mmCIF file of C-alpha atoms in Angstrom:
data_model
loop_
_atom_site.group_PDB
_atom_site.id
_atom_site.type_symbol
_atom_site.label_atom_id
_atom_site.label_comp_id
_atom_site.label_asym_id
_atom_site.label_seq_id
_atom_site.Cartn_x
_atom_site.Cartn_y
_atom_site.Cartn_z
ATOM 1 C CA UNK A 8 24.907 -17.993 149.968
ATOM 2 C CA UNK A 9 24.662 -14.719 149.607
ATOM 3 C CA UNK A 10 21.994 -14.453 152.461
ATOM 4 C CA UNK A 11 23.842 -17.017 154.669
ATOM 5 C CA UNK A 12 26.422 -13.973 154.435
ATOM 6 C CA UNK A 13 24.177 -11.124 154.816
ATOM 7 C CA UNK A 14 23.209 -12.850 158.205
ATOM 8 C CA UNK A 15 26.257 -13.620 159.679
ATOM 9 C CA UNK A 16 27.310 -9.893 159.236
ATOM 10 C CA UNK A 17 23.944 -8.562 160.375
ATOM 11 C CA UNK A 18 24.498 -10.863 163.690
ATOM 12 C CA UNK A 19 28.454 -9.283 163.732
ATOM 13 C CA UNK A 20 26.840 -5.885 163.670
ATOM 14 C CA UNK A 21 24.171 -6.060 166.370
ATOM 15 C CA UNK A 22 26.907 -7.420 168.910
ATOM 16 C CA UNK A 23 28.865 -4.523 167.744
ATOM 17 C CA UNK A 24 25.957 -2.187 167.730
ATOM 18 C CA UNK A 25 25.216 -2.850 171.035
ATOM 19 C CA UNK A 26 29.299 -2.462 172.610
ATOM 20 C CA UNK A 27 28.787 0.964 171.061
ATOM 21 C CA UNK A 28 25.411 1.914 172.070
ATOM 22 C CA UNK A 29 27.096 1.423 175.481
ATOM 23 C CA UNK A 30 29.662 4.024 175.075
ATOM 24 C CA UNK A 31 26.878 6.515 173.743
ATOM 25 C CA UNK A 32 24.631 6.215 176.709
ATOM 26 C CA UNK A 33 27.455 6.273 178.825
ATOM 27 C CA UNK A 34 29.055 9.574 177.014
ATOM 28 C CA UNK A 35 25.306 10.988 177.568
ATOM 29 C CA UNK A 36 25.142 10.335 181.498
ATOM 30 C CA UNK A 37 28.610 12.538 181.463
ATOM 31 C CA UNK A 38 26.971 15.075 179.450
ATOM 32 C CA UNK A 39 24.140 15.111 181.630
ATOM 33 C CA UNK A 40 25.776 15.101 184.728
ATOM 34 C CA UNK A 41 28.030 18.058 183.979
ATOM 35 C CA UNK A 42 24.878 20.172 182.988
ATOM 36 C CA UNK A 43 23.469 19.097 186.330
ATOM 37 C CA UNK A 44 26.324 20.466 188.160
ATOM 38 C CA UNK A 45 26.167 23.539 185.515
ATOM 39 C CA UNK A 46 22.680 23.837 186.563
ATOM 40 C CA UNK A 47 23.100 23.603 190.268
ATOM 41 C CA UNK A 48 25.417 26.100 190.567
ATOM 42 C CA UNK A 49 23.473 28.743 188.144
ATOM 43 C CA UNK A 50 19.793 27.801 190.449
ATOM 44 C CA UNK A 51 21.650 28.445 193.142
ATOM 45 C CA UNK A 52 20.886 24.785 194.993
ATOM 46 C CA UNK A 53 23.565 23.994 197.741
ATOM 47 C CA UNK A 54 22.406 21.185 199.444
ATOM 48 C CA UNK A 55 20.252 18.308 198.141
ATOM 49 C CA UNK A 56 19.333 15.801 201.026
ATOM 50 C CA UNK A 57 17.770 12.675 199.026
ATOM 51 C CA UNK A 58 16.017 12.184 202.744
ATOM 52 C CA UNK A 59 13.854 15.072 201.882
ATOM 53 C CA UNK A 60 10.203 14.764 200.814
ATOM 54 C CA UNK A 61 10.965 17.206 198.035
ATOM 55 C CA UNK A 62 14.244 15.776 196.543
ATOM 56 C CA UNK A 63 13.195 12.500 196.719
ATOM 57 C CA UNK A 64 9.739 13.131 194.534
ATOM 58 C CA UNK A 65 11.448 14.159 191.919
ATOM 59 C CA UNK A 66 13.631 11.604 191.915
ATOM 60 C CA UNK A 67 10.781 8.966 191.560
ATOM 61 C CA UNK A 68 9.637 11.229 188.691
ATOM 62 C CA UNK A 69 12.423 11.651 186.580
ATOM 63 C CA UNK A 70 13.609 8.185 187.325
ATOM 64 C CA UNK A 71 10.111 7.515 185.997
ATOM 65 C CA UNK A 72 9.918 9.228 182.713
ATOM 66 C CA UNK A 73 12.258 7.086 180.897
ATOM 67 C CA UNK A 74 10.132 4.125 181.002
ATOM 68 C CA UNK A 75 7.499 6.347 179.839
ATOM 69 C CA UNK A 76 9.001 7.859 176.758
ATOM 70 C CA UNK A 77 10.303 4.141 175.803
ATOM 71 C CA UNK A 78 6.643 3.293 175.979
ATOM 72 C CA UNK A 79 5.602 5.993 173.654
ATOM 73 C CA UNK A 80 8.083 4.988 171.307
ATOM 74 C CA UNK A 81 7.785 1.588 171.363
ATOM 75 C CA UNK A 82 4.084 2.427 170.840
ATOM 76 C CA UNK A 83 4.864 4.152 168.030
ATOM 77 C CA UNK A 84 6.898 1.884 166.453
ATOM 78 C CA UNK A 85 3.847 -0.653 166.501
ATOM 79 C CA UNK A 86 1.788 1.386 165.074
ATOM 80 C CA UNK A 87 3.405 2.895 161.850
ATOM 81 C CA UNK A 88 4.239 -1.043 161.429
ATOM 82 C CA UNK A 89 0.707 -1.752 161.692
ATOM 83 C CA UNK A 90 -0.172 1.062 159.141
ATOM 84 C CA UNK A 91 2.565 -0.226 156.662
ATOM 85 C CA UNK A 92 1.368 -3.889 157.235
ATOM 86 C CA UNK A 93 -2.257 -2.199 156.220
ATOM 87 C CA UNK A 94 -1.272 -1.110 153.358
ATOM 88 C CA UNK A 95 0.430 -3.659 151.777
ATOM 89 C CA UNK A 96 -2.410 -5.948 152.361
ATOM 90 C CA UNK A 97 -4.016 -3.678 150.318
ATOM 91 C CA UNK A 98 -1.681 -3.285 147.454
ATOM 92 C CA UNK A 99 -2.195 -7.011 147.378
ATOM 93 C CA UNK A 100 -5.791 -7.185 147.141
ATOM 94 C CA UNK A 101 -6.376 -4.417 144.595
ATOM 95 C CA UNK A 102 -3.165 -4.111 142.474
ATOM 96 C CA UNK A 103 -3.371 -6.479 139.859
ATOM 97 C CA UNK A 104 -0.758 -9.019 138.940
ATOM 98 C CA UNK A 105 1.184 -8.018 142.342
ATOM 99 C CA UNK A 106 1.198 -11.113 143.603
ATOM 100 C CA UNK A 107 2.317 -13.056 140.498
ATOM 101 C CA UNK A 108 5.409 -10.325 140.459
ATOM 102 C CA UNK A 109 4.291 -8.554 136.721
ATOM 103 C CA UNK A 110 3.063 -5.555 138.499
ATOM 104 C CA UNK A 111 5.385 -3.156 140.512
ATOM 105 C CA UNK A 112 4.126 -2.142 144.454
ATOM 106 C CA UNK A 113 3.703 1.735 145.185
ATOM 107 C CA UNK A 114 6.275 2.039 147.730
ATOM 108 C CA UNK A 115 5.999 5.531 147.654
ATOM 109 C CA UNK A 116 3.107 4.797 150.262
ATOM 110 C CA UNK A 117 4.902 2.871 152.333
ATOM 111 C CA UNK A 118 7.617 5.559 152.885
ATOM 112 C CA UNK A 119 4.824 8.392 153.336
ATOM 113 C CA UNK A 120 3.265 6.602 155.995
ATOM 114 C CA UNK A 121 7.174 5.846 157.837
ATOM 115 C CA UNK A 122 7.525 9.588 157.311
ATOM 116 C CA UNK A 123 4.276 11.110 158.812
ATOM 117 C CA UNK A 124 4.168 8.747 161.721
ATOM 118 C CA UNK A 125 7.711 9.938 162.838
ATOM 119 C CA UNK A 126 6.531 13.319 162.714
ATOM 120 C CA UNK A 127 3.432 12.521 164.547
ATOM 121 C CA UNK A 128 4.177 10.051 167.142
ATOM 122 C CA UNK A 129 7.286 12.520 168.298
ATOM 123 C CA UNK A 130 5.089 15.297 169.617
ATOM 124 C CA UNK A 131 4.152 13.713 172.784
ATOM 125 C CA UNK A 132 7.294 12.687 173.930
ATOM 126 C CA UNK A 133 8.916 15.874 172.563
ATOM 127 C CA UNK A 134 5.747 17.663 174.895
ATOM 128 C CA UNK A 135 6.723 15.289 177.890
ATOM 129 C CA UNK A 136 10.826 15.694 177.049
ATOM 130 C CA UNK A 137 10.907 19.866 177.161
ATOM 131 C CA UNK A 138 7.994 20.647 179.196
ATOM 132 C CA UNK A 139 8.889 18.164 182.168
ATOM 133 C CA UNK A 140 11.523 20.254 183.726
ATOM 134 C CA UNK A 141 9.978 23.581 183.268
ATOM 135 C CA UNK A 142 6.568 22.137 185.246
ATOM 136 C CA UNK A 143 8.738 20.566 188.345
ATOM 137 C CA UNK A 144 10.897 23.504 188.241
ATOM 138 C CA UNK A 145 8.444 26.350 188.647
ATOM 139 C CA UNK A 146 5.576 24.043 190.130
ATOM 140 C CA UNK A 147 7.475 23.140 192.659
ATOM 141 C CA UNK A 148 11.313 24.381 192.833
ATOM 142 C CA UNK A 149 15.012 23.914 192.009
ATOM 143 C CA UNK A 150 15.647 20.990 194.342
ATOM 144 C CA UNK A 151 13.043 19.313 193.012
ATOM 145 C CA UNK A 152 14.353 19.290 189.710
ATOM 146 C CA UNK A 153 17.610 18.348 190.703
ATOM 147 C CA UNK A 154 16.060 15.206 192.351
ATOM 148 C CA UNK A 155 14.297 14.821 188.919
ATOM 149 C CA UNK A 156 17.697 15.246 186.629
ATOM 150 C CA UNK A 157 19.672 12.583 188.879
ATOM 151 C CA UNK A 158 16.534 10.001 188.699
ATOM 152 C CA UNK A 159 15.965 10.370 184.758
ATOM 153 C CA UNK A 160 19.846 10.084 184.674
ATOM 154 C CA UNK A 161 20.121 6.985 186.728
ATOM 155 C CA UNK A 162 17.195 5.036 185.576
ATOM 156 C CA UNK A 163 18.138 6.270 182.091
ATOM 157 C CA UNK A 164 21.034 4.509 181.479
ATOM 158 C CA UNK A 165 19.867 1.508 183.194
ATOM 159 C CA UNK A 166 16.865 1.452 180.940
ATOM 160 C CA UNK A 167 18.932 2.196 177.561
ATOM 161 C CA UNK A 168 21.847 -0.313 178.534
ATOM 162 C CA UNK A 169 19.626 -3.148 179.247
ATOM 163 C CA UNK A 170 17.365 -1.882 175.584
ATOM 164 C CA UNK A 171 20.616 -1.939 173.929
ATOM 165 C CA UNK A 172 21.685 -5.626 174.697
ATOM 166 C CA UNK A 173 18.626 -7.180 175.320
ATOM 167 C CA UNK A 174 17.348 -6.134 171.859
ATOM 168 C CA UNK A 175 20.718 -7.467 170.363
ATOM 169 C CA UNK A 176 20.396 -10.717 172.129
ATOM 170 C CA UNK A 177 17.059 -11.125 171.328
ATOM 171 C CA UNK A 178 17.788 -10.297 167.487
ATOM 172 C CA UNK A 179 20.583 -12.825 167.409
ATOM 173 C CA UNK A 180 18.982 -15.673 168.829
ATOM 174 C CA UNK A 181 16.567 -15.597 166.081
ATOM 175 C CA UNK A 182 19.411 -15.800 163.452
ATOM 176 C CA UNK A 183 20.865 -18.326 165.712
ATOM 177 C CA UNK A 184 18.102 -20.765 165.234
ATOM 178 C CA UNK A 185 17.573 -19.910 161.389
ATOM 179 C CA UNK A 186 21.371 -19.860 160.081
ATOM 180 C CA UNK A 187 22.713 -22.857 162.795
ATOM 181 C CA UNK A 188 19.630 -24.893 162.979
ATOM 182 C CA UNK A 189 19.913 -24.564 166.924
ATOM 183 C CA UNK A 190 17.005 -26.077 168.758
ATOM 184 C CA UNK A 191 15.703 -28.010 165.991
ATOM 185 C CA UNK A 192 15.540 -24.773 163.675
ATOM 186 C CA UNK A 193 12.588 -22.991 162.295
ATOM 187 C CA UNK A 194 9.414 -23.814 162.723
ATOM 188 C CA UNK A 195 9.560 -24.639 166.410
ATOM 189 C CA UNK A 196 8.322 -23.224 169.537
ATOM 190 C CA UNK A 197 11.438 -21.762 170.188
ATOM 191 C CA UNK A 198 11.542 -20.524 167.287
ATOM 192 C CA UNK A 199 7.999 -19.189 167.060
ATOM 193 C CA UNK A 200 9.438 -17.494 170.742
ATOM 194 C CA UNK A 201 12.591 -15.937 169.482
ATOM 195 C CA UNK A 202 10.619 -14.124 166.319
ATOM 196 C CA UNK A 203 8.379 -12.646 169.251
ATOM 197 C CA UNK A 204 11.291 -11.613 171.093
ATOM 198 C CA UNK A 205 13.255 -10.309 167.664
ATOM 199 C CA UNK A 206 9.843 -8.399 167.208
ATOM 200 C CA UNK A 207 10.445 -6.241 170.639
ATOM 201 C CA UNK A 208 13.751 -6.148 170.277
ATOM 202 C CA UNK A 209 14.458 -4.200 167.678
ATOM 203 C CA UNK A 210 12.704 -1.263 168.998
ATOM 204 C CA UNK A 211 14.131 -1.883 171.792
ATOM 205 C CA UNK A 212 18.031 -1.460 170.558
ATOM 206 C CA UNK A 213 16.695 0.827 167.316
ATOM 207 C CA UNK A 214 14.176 3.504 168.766
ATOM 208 C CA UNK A 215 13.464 3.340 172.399
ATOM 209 C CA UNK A 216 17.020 2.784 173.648
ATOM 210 C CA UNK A 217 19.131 5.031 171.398
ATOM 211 C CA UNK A 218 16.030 7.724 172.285
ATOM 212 C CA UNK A 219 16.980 7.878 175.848
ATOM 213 C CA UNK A 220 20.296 9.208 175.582
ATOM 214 C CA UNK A 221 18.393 12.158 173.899
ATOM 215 C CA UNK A 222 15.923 12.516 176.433
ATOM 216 C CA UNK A 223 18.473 12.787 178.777
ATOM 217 C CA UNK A 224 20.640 15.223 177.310
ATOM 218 C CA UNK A 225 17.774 17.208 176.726
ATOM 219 C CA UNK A 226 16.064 17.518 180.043
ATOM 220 C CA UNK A 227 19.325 18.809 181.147
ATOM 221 C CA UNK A 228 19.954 21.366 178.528
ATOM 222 C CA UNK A 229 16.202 22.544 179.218
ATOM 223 C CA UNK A 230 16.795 22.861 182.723
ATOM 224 C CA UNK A 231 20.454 24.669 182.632
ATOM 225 C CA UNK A 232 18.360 27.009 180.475
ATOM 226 C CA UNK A 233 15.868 28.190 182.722
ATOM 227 C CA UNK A 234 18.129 27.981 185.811
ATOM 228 C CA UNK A 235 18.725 31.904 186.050
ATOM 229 C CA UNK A 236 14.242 32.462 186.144
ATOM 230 C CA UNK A 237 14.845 30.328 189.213
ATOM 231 C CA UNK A 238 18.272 30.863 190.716
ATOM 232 C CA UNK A 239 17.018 31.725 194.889
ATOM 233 C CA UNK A 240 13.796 30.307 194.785
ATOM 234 C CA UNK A 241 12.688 28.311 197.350
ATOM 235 C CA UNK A 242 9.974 25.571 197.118
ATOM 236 C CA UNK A 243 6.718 26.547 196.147
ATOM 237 C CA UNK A 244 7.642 30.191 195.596
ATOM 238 C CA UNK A 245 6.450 30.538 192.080
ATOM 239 C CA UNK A 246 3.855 27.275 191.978
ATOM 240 C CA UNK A 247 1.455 29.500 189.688
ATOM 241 C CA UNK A 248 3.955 29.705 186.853
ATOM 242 C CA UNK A 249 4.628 25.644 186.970
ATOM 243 C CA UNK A 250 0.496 25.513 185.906
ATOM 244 C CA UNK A 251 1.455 26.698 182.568
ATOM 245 C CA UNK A 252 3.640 23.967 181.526
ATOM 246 C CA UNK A 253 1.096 21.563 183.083
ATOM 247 C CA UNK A 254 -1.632 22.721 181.605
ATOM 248 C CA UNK A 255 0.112 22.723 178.220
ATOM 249 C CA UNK A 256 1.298 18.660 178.505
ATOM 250 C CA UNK A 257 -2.317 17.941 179.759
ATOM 251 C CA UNK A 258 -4.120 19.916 176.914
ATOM 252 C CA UNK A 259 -1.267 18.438 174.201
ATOM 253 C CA UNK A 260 -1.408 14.620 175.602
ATOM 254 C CA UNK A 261 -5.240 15.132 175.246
ATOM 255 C CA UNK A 262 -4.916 16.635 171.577
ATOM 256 C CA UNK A 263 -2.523 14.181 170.326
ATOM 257 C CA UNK A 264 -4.462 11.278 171.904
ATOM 258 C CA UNK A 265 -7.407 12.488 169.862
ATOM 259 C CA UNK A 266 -5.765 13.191 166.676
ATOM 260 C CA UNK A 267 -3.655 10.319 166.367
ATOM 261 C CA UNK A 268 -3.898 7.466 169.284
ATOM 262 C CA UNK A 269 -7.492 6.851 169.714
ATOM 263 C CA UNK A 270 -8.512 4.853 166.418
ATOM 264 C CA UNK A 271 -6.220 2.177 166.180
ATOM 265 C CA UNK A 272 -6.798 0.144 163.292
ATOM 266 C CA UNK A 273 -6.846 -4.105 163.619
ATOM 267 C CA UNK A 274 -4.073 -5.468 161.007
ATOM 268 C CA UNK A 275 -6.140 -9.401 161.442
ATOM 269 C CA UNK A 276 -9.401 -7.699 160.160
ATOM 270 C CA UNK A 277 -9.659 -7.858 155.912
ATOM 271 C CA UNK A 278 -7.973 -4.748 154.093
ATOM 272 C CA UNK A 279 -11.391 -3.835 153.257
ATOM 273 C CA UNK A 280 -12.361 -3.350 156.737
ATOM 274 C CA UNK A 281 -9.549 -1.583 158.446
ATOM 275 C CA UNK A 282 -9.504 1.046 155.607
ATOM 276 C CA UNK A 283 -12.585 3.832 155.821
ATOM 277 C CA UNK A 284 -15.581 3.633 154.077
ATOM 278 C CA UNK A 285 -15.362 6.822 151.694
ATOM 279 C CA UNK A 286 -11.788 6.184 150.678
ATOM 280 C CA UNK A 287 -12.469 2.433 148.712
ATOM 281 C CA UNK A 288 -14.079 4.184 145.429
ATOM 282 C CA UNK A 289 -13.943 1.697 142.614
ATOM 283 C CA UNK A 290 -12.825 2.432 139.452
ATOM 284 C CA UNK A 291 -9.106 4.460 138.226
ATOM 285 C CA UNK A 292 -7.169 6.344 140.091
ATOM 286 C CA UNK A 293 -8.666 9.255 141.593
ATOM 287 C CA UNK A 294 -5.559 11.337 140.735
ATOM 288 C CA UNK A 295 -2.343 11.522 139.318
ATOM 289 C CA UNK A 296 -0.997 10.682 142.621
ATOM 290 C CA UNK A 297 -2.894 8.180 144.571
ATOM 291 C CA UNK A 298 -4.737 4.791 143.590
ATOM 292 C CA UNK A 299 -8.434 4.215 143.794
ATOM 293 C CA UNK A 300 -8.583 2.774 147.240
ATOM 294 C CA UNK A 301 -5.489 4.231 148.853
ATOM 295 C CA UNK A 302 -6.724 5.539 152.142
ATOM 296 C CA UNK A 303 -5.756 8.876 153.505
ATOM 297 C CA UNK A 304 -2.687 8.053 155.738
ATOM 298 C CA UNK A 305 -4.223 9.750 158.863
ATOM 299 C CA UNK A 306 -6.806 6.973 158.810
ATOM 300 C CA UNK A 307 -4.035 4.481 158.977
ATOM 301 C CA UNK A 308 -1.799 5.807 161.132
#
């Protein structure tokens, strides 16, 4: 009973969740638009024709970075699940009497690995998020950028309102089936469908939609910040100082893709397998802090 109840509110507070996620993203395009203006009148940019070759590249840029930074989140999301699913898999197979519920689980590990992978998998949108408008705006100029702000800020909210209610739907239906039986209940295809959609969904309205308002917001600020470096330029003027920024998000996505993207380690395979070689030492613990066996969390994450 207490479940049945636990569910019902949980489906409550997604609909809920979701009405107000729409008045954050839409309090974020206001904020966003008023540091465009702000930023248009400090640059110095009168006129922006969307006709224009220049204007309108950055507006297919910055009305394509949102989908990209919901990508790298939704990435991310997978793969700090896929670490945590890793690890208890392991718990299982060497803590004895887990399974029979005498022995307690070292959640401690479970949190560590949540906690380094938000660090981690935030420094390559964070790159993407600051360094953006400081590359368009010197690489190529102030109208550029305002073509970029109005296209991250259109698509943006698109993006996040669709994330927002789409992930709420897709949560629901899910509960639908289990609590009301709908569809001949669990254990259907539909049902086996809705727990796929329920698994997108909630980064969808938990991470990757509620992280667009941010990006927003912060592309602005950025570029209201270095308005007065370019306040008269015209296009092209100061091209050589854009290279920095470029070269620093093409070094950095390299980096990070190195570090922490390119192993990615298969949750189907045995917990023997997907764990490194040199970390399974039999025996005790190896110290007061970590079990024999525990893997290092950069080789799960």
């Amino acid at each position: 009973r207490v479940r049945d109840t636990t569910d019902a509110l949980d489906a409550l507070g997604n609909t809920t969740a979701a009405t107000g996620k729409g008045f954050a993203i839409g309090s974020a395009v206001l904020t966003a638009l008023s540091l465009l203006s702000a930023f248009k009148n400090k640059a110095g940019v009168t006129n922006v024709d969307i006709g224009e070759p220049i204007v309108l590249s950055g507006v297919l840029v910055g009305a394509m970075l949102p989908f990209l930074f919901a990508a790298l989140t939704m990435l991310s999301v997978q793969k700090a699940a896929g670490a945590i699913i890793i690890e208890v898999r392991r718990q299982f197979a060497e803590i004895p009497g887990l399974r029979e519920g005498t022995a307690e689980a070292d959640s401690d590990r479970c949190v560590a690995i949540s906690t380094q992978s938000s660090v981690e998998e935030m420094i390559l949108p964070g790159l993407y998020a600051v360094l953006s408008p400081i590359c368009v705006g010197f690489l190529i100029g102030p109208r550029c950028l305002t073509g970029m702000l109005a296209g991250s800020i259109a698509s943006g909210m698109m993006l996040a309102v669709m994330m927002a209610n789409a992930g709420g739907a897709w949560d629901n239906s899910k509960k639908y089936i289990e609590i009301e039986g709908a569809n001949g209940g669990k254990g259907t295809e539909i049902h086996k469908a809705c727990i796929v959609g329920d698994t997108v969904g909630d980064p969808f309205k938990d991470t990757s939609g509620p992280a667009l308002n941010i990006l927003i917001k912060l592309m602005s600020i950025i570029s209201l910040t270095i308005a007065p470096l370019m306040e008269g330029d015209n296009d092209w003027d100061v091209w050589y100082y854009g290279l920095i920024p470029l070269g620093v998000m093409i070094v950095g996505t390299f980096v990070v893709y190195h570090l922490f993207w390119r192993e990615v380690a298969d949750i189907t395979a045995d917990a023997d397998k997907v764990l490194k070689p040199n970390t399974m030492t039999p025996g005790g613990p190896t110290d007061g802090s970590q079990e024999s066996g525990a893997a290092p969390l950069s080789g799960l994450i």
